[in-house]
Amino acid sequence: MLTRINKNNTQELAAFIAGRNQEISSDVLIQVSEIIEDVKENKDEACRRYTKQFDGVDQKTFRVTEKELDEAIQQCDPDFCKAMQKAAQNIIDFHQAQRQKGYRLQKEMGIYLGQRVLPLESVGIYVPGGRAQYPSSVLMNAIPAHVAGVKRIVMVTPPDKQGKIHPNIAYAAKIAGVSEIYKIGGAQAIAALAYGTQSIQSVDKITGPGNIYVAAAKKMVYGKVDIDMIAGPSEILVIADEEANPEYVAADLISQAEHDPMASAILVTTSQALLEKVNAALQRQSAVLPKKDIIEASLRDYGKSVVCDTIEECIDISNAVAPEHLELMNKEPEVYLDLVKNAGSVFMGYYTCESIGDYFGGTNHVLPTSGTARFSSALGVDAFIKKSSYLHYTKEAIEAYGKEIIVMAKEEQLQGHANAARIRMEDKQ
Amino acid sequence: MLTRINKNNTQELAAFIAGRNQEISSDVLIQVSEIIEDVKENKDEACRRYTKQFDGVDQKTFRVTEKELDEAIQQCDPDFCKAMQKAAQNIIDFHQAQRQKGYRLQKEMGIYLGQRVLPLESVGIYVPGGRAQYPSSVLMNAIPAHVAGVKRIVMVTPPDKQGKIHPNIAYAAKIAGVSEIYKIGGAQAIAALAYGTQSIQSVDKITGPGNIYVAAAKKMVYGKVDIDMIAGPSEILVIADEEANPEYVAADLISQAEHDPMASAILVTTSQALLEKVNAALQRQSAVLPKKDIIEASLRDYGKSVVCDTIEECIDISNAVAPEHLELMNKEPEVYLDLVKNAGSVFMGYYTCESIGDYFGGTNHVLPTSGTARFSSALGVDAFIKKSSYLHYTKEAIEAYGKEIIVMAKEEQLQGHANAARIRMEDKQ
């Protein structure tokens, strides 16, 4: 049953959702910084040692060959492959619309200035291994990089006990435009991507989810390379009116709750009657699901409900929470979309369950968590480009505007700045 | 004299430039975290106490009134005001071209999806006080926020010994679209912006330069709010051919060196003869400048030169360094711009000194330092927007594509995700 929150306690609810982030313990930080230093110094040898220690595999080389990739892919379920292909195409379509162009302004006296949009030269994508594997996450990270024009897209993923790559991960990499794959995981993989080894060339940015060691390593190498946002526990906020089907609402709340005991599912509704039906459906549906224990823990500790008078009031609450996922399960969701100010991704109407977006619809599933949708965005093409400005002045132009530059520089007590303009103005050549 | 580097030691040069970042000492971190906790708990009272302690002023209120603002502005040099107005207009023109629009894709069976571009709701801009004051930096931070459509732009700046705001800073705020000004500085100002006090409402993002305490505080509140990149020491790389005027080259290298003893000025040239003339000019020009000591320390410790055979080779070196500022003081700079992959801002030709861009040209002067231009961009409108995606499926669409979602969810062992799709497909209402 979802814990009931009074609609006037919105700020407390927002703080509760934002406050779930896991602290990284100093034990983990120390261990990870030792691994990073070791990989910086001993490169491939250190990577091999850690892979033996943590993954139980002694590998001479990390790179997945074409042959190994093809053999892995042979083992995939053909229906899964077909679904992945369609999903990949939808994701490509959505992200292609995000491509940006540079611009140039031409002004008086031969002055021009502008901005170029350039892809990053190389990107590393971390893909977790172990029992749970997420091929959808390979698509969501690699496709935007590929669409952005990144030439070198490097995937790292831990080997299984037999030293193999998971077939589904291999297939996802193949269709998403990954250019190099290495079987290495954990903090050692992040260190190798950031600093380079004999066999793995360093990259400019690292994205992708991982466990607490991977997250700690990403934080530590940030600055040397760029990283994506470190995701906190996931959340969904469902706004539902009295016509929403309580079975759908419950199913969607559960699909969030099954990720993690710290995931949060929040129902904000105009209907007390619906809330009661949803609570009953949550119990019934979760009882038969494999991840029953996780779901029950998540709903018990982080499941919340709020009853409001109007959909506008529901949206005010959502804007304060700034949820990663927002479902608008009300009539005319399009009318209300404009009121939504803070949400990673919005799922519109009664039939758009979050899992469509998680896998298939085309929008990105890497979204800002824990209230950070107030100021940040889904992963997309923007994450894999940089913008570089340029400016051109002629002799005539610096003679015309040099005095403005000199007066501003002098007020800031930077005479050297003034001098660079003056020297060009006074030059009578 | 610039230390000569062999052109084959490019990687060492790049690592040297990237490695200048100042570590924040644990003393500073502890002090700053105490201030933040104090402001979180005691709000205005703590802010007043720290302002008394650090700025020597006991203020009952922090907000700068309209009257106070107008009085301050009266004291500005009219020539400075005219220059600032022109600069502001150039900055507005350049940044307006960065505005982005959302998009929407309409697909089969009533499916649609898209992305909305939304301004952040509120932004805080830190402006340092003390003897050096940088009104240009107010323009560079506030104008992009204003162009992005941010409604609430809050400036914080420490009061002077008389409890006043600096006239030039006041004027810059007035013309840059700042909506609230508070006389408060240091870590306490950052804490107030992040957590809010009785008199200062919290914001979604904090930008702007500051001393080591401000930088530490920004790092600590990151996550609660967004922050801009924490700038390292500044650098310029000048590419010059044999026709470049050595006096201009020297003046531009000096304009970087005068910022900070850790600033780096690098000359990469195809002409040994030019290098010798530049070294002589550096000595001559810096001898008569007020910041002579800083310039000499910077050039001695961080000034470098490289001689290459071709301009292409010079650009390869620049791409490895990824400088904050790059000057192309060679013939036909436009032909070579395409080869430049990593640079915050590029100054084209013999007459475009960096100080035009620092103050007046319109491009932003808040740029990625220490090699981070490999993966990041100048401050601009992008820093003050967020993107929110949306997705709509109809009953017909989920019936058509539900099986793809189910097969993908099952492979990831997320039955709850599959269930949310299945329940809608099987519903025969």
mmCIF file of C-alpha atoms in Angstrom, chain A residues 1-4 16 236 249-258 260-267 278-287 289 291-305:
data_model
loop_
_atom_site.group_PDB
_atom_site.id
_atom_site.type_symbol
_atom_site.label_atom_id
_atom_site.label_comp_id
_atom_site.label_asym_id
_atom_site.label_seq_id
_atom_site.Cartn_x
_atom_site.Cartn_y
_atom_site.Cartn_z
ATOM 1 C CA MET A 1 0.000 0.000 0.000
ATOM 2 C CA LEU A 2 1.258 3.434 -0.935
ATOM 3 C CA THR A 3 1.916 5.739 2.018
ATOM 4 C CA ARG A 4 -0.549 8.615 1.884
ATOM 5 C CA PHE A 16 12.241 12.700 0.398
ATOM 6 C CA ILE A 236 8.000 7.288 -11.435
ATOM 7 C CA VAL A 249 -1.712 2.301 -12.891
ATOM 8 C CA ALA A 250 -0.637 -0.497 -10.561
ATOM 9 C CA ALA A 251 1.302 -2.287 -13.307
ATOM 10 C CA ASP A 252 3.240 0.876 -14.127
ATOM 11 C CA LEU A 253 4.054 1.651 -10.489
ATOM 12 C CA ILE A 254 5.277 -1.943 -10.105
ATOM 13 C CA SER A 255 7.436 -1.726 -13.234
ATOM 14 C CA GLN A 256 9.383 1.011 -11.473
ATOM 15 C CA ALA A 257 9.427 -0.677 -8.088
ATOM 16 C CA GLU A 258 10.904 -3.918 -9.468
ATOM 17 C CA ASP A 260 15.465 -1.585 -6.822
ATOM 18 C CA PRO A 261 14.244 -1.540 -3.206
ATOM 19 C CA MET A 262 15.146 2.177 -3.238
ATOM 20 C CA ALA A 263 13.118 2.932 -6.378
ATOM 21 C CA SER A 264 10.134 5.155 -5.736
ATOM 22 C CA ALA A 265 6.614 4.880 -7.185
ATOM 23 C CA ILE A 266 4.280 7.805 -6.537
ATOM 24 C CA LEU A 267 0.601 8.071 -7.438
ATOM 25 C CA VAL A 278 -4.738 0.781 -7.157
ATOM 26 C CA ASN A 279 -3.639 -0.241 -3.660
ATOM 27 C CA ALA A 280 -5.587 -3.482 -4.023
ATOM 28 C CA ALA A 281 -4.196 -4.122 -7.520
ATOM 29 C CA LEU A 282 -0.615 -3.510 -6.360
ATOM 30 C CA GLN A 283 -0.916 -6.306 -3.848
ATOM 31 C CA ARG A 284 -2.574 -8.702 -6.287
ATOM 32 C CA GLN A 285 -0.193 -8.061 -9.203
ATOM 33 C CA SER A 286 3.070 -8.046 -7.271
ATOM 34 C CA ALA A 287 2.238 -11.330 -5.509
ATOM 35 C CA LEU A 289 5.922 -11.520 -10.022
ATOM 36 C CA LYS A 291 10.786 -9.762 -8.134
ATOM 37 C CA LYS A 292 7.999 -9.745 -5.517
ATOM 38 C CA ASP A 293 10.374 -9.062 -2.606
ATOM 39 C CA ILE A 294 12.035 -6.071 -4.238
ATOM 40 C CA ILE A 295 8.651 -4.676 -5.309
ATOM 41 C CA GLU A 296 7.164 -5.005 -1.839
ATOM 42 C CA ALA A 297 10.182 -3.387 -0.183
ATOM 43 C CA SER A 298 10.161 -0.506 -2.661
ATOM 44 C CA LEU A 299 6.412 0.128 -2.320
ATOM 45 C CA ARG A 300 6.568 -0.128 1.457
ATOM 46 C CA ASP A 301 9.539 2.233 1.918
ATOM 47 C CA TYR A 302 9.295 4.565 -1.058
ATOM 48 C CA GLY A 303 5.758 4.172 -2.465
ATOM 49 C CA LYS A 304 3.682 7.312 -1.934
ATOM 50 C CA SER A 305 0.217 8.589 -2.841
#
